[in-house]
Tab-separated table of C-alpha atoms and ligand atoms in Angstrom:
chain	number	residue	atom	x	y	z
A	1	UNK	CA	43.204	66.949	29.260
A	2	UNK	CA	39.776	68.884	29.279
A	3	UNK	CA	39.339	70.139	33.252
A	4	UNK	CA	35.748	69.328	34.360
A	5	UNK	CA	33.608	72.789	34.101
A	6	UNK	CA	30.879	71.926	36.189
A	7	UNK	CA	31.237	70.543	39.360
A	8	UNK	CA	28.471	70.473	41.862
A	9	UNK	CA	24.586	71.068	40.998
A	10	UNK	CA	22.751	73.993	41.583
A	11	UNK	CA	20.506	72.483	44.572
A	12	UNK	CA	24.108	71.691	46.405
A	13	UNK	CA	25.361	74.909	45.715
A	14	UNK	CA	24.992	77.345	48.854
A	15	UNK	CA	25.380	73.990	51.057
A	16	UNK	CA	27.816	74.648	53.806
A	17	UNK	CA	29.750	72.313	55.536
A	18	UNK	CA	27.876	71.508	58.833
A	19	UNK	CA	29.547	73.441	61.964
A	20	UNK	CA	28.518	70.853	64.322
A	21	UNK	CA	30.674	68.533	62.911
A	22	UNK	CA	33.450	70.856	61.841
A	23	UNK	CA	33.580	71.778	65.957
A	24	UNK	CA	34.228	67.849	66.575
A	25	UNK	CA	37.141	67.708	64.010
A	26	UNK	CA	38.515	70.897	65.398
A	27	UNK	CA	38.115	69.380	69.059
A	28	UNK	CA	39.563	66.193	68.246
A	29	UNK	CA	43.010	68.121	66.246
A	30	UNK	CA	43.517	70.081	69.368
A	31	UNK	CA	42.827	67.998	71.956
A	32	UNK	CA	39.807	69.904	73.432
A	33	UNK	CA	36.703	68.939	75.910
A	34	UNK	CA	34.072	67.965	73.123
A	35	UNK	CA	30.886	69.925	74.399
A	36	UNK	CA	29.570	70.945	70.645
A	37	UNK	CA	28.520	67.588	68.880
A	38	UNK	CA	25.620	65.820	70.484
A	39	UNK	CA	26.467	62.820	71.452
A	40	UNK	CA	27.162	60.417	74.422
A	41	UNK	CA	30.434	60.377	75.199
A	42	UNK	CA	29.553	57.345	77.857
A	43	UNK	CA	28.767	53.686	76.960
A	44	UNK	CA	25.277	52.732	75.309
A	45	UNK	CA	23.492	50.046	77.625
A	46	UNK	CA	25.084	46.525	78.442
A	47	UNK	CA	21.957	44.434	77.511
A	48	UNK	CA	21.265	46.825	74.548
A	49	UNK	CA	24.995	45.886	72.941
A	50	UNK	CA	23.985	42.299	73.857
A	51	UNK	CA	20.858	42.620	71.996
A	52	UNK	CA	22.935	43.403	69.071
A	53	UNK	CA	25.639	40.998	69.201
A	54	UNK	CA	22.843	38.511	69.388
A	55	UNK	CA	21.246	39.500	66.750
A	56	UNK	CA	24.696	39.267	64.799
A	57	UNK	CA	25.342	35.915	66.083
A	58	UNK	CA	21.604	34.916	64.951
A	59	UNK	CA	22.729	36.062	61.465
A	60	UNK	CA	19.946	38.673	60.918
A	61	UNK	CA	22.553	39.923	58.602
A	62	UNK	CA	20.563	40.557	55.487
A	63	UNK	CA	18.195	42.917	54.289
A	64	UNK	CA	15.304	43.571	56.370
A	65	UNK	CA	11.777	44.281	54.817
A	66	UNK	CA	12.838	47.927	53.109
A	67	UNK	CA	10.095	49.383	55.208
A	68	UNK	CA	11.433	48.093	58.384
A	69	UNK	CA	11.590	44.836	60.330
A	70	UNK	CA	8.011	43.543	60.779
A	71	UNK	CA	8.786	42.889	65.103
A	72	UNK	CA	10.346	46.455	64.832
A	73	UNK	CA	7.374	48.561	62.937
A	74	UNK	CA	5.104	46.135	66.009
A	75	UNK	CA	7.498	47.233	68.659
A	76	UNK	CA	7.010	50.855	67.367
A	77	UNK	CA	3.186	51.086	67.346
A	78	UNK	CA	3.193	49.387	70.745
A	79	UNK	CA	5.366	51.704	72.157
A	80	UNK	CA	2.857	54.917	70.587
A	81	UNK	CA	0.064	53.328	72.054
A	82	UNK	CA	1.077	52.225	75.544
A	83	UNK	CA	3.047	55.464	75.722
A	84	UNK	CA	0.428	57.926	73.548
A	85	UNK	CA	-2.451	55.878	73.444
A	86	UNK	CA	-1.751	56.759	69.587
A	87	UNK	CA	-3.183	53.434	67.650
A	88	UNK	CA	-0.411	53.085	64.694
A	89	UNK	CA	-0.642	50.554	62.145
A	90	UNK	CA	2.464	48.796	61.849
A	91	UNK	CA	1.658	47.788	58.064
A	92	UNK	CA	0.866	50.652	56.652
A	93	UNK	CA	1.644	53.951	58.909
A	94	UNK	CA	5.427	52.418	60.185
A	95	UNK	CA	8.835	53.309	57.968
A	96	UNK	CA	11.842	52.224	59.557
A	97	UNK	CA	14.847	54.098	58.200
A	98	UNK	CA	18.621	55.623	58.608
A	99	UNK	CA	18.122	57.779	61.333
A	100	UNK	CA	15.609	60.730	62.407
A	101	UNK	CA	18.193	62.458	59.612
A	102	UNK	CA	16.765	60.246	56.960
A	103	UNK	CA	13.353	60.436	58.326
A	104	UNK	CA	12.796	63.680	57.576
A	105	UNK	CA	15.198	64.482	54.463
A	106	UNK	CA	12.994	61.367	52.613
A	107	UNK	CA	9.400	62.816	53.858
A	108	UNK	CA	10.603	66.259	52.427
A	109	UNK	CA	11.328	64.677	49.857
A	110	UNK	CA	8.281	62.474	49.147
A	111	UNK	CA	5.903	65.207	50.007
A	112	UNK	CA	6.861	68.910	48.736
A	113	UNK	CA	7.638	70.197	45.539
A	114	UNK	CA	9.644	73.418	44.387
A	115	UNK	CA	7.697	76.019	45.062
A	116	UNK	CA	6.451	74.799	47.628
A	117	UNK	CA	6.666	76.843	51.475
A	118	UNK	CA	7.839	74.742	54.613
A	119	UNK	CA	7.558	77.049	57.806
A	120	UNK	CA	10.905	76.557	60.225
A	121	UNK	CA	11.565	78.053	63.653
A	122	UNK	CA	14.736	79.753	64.072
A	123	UNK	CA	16.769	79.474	65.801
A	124	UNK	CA	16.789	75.499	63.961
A	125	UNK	CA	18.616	72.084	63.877
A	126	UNK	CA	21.420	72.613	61.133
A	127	UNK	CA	19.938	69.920	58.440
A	128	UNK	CA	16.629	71.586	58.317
A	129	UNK	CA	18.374	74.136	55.305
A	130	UNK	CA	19.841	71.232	53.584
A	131	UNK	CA	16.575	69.401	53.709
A	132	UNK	CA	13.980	71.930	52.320
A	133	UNK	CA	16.584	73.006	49.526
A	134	UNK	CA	17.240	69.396	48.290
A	135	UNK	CA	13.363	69.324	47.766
A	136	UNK	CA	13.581	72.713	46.053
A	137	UNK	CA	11.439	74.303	48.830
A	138	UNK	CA	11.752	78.239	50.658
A	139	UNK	CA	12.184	78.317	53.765
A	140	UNK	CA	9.735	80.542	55.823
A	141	UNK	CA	11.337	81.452	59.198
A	142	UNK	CA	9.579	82.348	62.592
A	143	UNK	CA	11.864	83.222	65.536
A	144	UNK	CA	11.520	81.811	68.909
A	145	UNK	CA	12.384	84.239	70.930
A	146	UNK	CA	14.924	84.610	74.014
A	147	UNK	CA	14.664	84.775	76.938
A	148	UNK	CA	12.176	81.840	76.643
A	149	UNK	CA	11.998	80.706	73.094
A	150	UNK	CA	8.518	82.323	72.526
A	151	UNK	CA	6.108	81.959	69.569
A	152	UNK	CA	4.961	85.018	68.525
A	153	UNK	CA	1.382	84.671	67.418
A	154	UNK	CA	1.279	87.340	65.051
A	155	UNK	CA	4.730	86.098	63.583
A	156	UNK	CA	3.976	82.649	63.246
A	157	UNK	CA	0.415	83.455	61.486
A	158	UNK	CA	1.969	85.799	59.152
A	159	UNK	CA	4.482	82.675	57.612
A	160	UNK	CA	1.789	80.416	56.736
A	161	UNK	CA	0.283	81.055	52.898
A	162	UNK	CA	-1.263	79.721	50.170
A	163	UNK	CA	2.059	78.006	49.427
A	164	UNK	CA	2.363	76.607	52.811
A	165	UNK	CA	3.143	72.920	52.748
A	166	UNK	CA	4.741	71.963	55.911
A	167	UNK	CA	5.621	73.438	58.856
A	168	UNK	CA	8.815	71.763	60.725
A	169	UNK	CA	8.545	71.383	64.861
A	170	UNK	CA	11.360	69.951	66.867
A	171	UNK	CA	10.055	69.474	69.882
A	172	UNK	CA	12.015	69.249	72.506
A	173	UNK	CA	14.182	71.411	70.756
A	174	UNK	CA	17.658	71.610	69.687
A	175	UNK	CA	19.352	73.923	70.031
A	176	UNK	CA	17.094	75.865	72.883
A	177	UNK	CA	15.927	73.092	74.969
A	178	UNK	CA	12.588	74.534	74.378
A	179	UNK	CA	9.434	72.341	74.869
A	180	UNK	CA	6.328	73.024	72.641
A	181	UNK	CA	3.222	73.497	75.007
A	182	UNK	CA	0.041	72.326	74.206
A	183	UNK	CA	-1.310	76.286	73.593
A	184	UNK	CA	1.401	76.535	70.897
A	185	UNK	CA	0.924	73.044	69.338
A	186	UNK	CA	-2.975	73.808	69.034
A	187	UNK	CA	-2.143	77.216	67.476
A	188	UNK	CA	-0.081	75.336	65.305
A	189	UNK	CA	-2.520	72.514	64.418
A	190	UNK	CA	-4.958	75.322	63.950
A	191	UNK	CA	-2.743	77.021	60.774
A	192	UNK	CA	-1.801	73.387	59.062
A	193	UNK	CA	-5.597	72.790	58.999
A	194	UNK	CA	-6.160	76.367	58.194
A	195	UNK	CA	-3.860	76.460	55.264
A	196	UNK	CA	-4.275	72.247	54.083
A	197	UNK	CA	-0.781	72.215	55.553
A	198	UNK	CA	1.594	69.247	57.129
A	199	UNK	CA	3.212	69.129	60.246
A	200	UNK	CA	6.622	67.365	60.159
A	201	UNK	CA	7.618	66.543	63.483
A	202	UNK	CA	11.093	65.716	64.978
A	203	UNK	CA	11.027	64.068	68.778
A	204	UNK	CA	14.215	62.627	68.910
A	205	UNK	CA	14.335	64.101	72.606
A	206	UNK	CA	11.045	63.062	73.552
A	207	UNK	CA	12.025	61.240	76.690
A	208	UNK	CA	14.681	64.009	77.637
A	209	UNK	CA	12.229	66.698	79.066
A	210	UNK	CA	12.937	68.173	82.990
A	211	UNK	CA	11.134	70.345	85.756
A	212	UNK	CA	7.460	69.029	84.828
A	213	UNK	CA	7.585	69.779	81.192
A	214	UNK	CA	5.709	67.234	79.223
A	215	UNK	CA	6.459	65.903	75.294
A	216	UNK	CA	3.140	65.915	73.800
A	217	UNK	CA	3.223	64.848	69.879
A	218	UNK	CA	0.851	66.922	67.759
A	219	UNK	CA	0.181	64.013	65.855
A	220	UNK	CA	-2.107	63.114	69.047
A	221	UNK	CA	-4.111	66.430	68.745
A	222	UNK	CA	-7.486	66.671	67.337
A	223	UNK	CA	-7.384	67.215	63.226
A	224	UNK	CA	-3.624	66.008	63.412
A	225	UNK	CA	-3.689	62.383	62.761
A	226	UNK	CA	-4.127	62.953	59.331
A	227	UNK	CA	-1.657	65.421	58.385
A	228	UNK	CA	1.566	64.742	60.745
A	229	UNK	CA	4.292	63.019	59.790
A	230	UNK	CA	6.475	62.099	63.115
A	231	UNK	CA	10.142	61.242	62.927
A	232	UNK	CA	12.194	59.855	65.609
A	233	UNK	CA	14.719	57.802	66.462
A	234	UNK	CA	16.254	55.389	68.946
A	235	UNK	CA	19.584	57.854	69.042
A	236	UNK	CA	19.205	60.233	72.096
A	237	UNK	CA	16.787	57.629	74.280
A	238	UNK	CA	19.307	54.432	73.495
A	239	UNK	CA	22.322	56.756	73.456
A	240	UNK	CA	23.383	55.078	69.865
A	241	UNK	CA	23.750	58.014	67.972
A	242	UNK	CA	25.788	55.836	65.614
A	243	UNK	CA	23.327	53.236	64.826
A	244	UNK	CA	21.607	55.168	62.550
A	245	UNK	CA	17.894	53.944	63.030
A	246	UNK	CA	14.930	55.737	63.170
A	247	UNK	CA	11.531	55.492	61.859
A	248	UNK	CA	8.259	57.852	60.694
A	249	UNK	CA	4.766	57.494	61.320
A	250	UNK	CA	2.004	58.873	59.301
A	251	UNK	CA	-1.333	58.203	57.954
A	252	UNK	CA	-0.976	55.311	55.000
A	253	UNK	CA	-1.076	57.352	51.830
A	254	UNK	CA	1.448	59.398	53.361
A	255	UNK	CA	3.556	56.604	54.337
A	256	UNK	CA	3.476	55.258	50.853
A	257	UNK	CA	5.233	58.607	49.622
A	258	UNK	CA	7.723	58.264	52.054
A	259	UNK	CA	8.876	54.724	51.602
A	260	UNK	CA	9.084	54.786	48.226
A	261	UNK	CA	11.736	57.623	48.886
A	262	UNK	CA	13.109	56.003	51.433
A	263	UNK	CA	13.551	52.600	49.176
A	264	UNK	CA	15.599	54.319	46.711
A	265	UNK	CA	17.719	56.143	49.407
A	266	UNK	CA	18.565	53.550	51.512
A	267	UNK	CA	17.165	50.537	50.929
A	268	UNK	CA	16.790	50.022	54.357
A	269	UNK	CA	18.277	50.335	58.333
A	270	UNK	CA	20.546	47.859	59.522
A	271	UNK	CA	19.070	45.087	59.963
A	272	UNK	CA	20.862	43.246	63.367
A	273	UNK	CA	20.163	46.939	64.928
A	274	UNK	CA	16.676	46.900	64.106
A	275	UNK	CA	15.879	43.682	65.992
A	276	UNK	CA	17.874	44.997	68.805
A	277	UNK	CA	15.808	48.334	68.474
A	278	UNK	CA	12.747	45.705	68.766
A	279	UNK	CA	13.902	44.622	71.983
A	280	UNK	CA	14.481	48.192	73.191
A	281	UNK	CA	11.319	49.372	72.730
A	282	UNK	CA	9.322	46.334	74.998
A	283	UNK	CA	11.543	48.320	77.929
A	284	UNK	CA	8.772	49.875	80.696
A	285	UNK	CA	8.801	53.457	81.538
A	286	UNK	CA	11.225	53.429	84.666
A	287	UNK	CA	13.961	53.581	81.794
A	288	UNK	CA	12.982	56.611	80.499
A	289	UNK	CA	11.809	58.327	83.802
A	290	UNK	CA	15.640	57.280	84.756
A	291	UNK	CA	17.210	59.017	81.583
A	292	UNK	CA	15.534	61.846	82.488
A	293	UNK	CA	16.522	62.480	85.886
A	294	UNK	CA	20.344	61.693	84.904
A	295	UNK	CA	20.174	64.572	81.872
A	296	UNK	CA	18.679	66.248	84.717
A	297	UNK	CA	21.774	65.853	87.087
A	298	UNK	CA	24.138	66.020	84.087
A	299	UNK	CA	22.462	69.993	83.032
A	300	UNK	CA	22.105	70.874	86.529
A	301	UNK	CA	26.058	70.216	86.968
A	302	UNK	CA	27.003	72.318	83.717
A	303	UNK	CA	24.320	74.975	84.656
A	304	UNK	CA	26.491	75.641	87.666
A	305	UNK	CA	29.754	75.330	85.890
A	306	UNK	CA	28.589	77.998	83.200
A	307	UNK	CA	27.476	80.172	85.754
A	308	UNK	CA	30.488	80.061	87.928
A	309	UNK	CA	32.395	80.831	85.022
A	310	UNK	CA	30.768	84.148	83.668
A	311	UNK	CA	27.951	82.360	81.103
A	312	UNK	CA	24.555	83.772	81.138
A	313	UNK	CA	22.209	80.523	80.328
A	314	UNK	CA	19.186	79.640	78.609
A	315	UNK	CA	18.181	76.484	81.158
A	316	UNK	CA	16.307	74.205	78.899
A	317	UNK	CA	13.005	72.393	79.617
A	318	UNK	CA	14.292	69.412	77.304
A	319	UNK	CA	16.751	68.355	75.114
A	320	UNK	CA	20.605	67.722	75.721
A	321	UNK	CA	21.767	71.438	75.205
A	322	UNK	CA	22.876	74.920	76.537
A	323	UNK	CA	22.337	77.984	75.006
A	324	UNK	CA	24.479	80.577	76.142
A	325	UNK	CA	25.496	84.582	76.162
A	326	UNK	CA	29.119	84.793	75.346
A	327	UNK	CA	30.809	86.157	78.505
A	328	UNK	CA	30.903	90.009	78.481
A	329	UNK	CA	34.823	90.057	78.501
A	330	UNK	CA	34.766	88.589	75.249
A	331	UNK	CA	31.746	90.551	73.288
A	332	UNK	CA	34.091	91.918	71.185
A	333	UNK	CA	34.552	88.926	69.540
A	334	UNK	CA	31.571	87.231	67.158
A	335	UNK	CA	30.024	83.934	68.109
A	336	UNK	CA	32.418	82.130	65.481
A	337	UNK	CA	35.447	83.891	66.957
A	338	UNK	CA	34.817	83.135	70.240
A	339	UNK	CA	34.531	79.675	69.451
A	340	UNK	CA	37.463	79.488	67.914
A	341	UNK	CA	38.967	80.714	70.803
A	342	UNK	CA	37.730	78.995	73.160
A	343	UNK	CA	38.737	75.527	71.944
A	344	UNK	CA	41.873	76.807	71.509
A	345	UNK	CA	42.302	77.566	74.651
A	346	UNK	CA	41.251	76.978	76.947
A	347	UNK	CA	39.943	74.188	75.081
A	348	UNK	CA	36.408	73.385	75.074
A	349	UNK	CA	34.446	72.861	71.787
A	350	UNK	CA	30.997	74.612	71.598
A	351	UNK	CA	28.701	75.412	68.716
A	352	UNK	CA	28.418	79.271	67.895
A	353	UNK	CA	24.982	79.891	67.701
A	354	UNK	CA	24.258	81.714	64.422
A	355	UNK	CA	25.399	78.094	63.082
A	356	UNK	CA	21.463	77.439	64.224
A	357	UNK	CA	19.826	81.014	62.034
A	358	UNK	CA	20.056	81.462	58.292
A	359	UNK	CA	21.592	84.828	58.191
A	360	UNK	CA	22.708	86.115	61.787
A	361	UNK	CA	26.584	86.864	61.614
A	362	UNK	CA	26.494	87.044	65.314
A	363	UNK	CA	24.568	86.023	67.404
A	364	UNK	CA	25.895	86.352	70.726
A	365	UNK	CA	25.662	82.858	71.671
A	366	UNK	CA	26.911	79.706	72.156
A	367	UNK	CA	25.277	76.048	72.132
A	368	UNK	CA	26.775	73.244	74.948
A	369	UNK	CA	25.849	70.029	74.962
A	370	UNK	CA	25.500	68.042	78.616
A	371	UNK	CA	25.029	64.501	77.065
A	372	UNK	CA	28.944	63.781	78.107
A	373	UNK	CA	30.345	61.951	81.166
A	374	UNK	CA	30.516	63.114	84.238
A	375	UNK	CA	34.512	63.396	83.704
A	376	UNK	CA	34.410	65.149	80.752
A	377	UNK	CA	32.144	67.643	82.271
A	378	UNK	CA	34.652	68.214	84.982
A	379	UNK	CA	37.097	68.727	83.032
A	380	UNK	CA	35.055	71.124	81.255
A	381	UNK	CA	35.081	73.339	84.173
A	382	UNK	CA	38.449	73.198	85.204
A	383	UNK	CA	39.314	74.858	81.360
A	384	UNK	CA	36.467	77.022	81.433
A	385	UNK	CA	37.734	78.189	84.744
A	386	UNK	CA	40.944	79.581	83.298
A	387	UNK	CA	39.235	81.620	80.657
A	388	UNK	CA	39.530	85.332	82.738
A	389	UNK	CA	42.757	84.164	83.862
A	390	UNK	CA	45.252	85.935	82.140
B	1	LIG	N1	22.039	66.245	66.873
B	1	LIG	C1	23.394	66.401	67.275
B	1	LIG	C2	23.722	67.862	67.490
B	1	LIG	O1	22.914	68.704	67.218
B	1	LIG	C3	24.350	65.790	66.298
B	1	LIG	C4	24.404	66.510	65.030
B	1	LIG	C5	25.031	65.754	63.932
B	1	LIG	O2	26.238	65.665	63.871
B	1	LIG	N2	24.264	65.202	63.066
B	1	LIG	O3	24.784	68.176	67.921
């Protein structure tokens, strides 16, 4: 028998297996309080499942236009425009797909070459590598820097280049919480136009923003509509992280690029959970304002707990996530040791931070997440008050 000599190609090679989800399976073997992966740990809405079930029932089973449901891409430019007052055109400017993930990994894709630059802010959302090497792009990193995630000016200028293509902006960020003001989106919008550059835009936490801070899409800011490709989801704001459907809007031409990606890909979302997505979407504003102000009570109660327990935070303006200095009693282990540790015994899970930078051994940090029940917080505390204990 001849062994196989080649195994994986070269644009797979330096993947690493994501440590977001590696922190799950390692909560799940040893029985630890899951605060690394984001999502709910609490039931998705009653009348959303119902939605779903109905749609089941109503045998919406097949395939669904490949571009998305036509009363989904409506319910999606409704939504921008009574929210935005952003005028989308469901025909030509809507893609439906597999999730924010798929979003953004099939307007990569569609849109930048090798060769190409795509700007990222570090610290950044794991699948942002993945996705700029898959289309054979370089990463250009800016840092946001602690204690508030500021853009420096000088830093951020100095990335964007002739061979500048796209910049990336999560916004509200994960894994700082940070919130993109409108100074820093303008300064932003300034360099794509500058430098005949796209912004690529991922507001999966748009809705999940605290103490006054406002979501603003760049897509809405003058000399924007035509060059921003925005990517969400109904994951975070539905809490059905496992439904796997999200959508892009962008100006038609570059909406073609993308579905014809996304076709190939995919095919298309599921199609019983995009007509319950539909439904979703005709919900008024008191839903969000109330998602808000429970995230709000849920960080608030693992602020304190972190606190109490020897954690100097990062509070976040937005977003479902804690950044954190590892406690000084334990700086002599790295971020990935200490997280080792710690769900271990006393067993929480936690993302190490330099999970979120391209080369930082250590960073000194760890990422919570607060999107969890009320219980499982708790419980979080009760661990995470044994850690000095000898
Ligand atoms: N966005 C979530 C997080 O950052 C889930 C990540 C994932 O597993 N895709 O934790």
């Amino acid at each position: 028998m001849t062994p196989l000599t080649r195994i994986g190609s070269e644009r797979t090679r330096d993947f690493t297996e994501s440590v977001i989800r590696e922190m799950t399976r390692l909560a799940v073997r040893h029985g630890a309080v899951n605060l690394a992966q984001g999502f709910p740990d609490f039931p998705a809405p009653d009348w959303l499942k119902e939605a779903a079930c109905e749609a089941v029932r109503a045998d919406v089973n097949q395939y669904s236009i490949t571009w998305g449901s036509k009363a989904l891409r409506d319910a999606i430019a409704a939504k921008y425009l009574a929210t935005y007052q952003l005028e989308v055109d469901p025909e030509r400017e809507v893609t439906v797909c597999c999730g924010a993930t798929e979003g953004m990994i099939a307007a990569l894709l569609g849109l930048a070459d090798p060769g190409d630059e795509v700007v990222v802010f570090e610290p950044f959302y794991e699948n942002y590598a993945p996705d700029t090497r898959l289309c054979g792009a370089t990463r250009k990193l800016v840092r946001l820097h602690a204690p508030d995630w500021s853009i420096d000016e000088q830093e951020l200028r100095r990335a964007f280049t002739a061979k500048t293509r796209a910049i990336i902006i999560n916004t509200p960020h994960n894994p700082t919480g940070k919130v993109f003001s409108r100074e820093e989106l303008s300064l932003i919008a300034e360099l794509c136009q500058e430098h005949d550059a796209l912004a690529l835009t991922d507001e999966i936490y748009e809705h999940i923003v605290y103490d006054g801070a406002q979501h603003i899409p760049i897509i809405t800011l003058p000399g924007m509509r035509e060059r921003t490709v925005l990517v969400n989801s109904m994951s975070k704001t539905f809490s059905v992280t496992g439904w796997r459907v999200g959508w892009v809007i962008a100006a038609p031409e570059i909406t073609n690029t993308i579905r014809k990606v996304h076709d190939f890909l995919t095919v298309g979302a599921a199609a019983p959970l995009q007509q319950a997505s539909a439904i979703a979407l005709t919900i008024g504003d008191s839903y969000y304002t109330h998602l808000a102000a429970d995230y709000l009570g849920r960080r608030d109660y693992l602020l304190n707990i972190l606190s109490e327990t020897g954690f100097l935070c990062y509070p976040p303006a937005g977003a479902y996530y804690v950044m954190a200095d590892i406690p000084h009693a334990a700086r002599t282990l790295n971020d990935r040791e200490f997280s080792q540790r710690l769900v271990l015994s006393p067993g929480v899970a936690v993302v190490p931070a330099s999970s979120f930078y391209e080369k930082e051994k250590n960073s000194g940090q760890v990422r919570f997440c607060f999107c969890k029940s009320y219980d499982t917080l708790r419980e979080s505390g009760t661990r995470l008050r044994q850690l000095d204990k000898p």
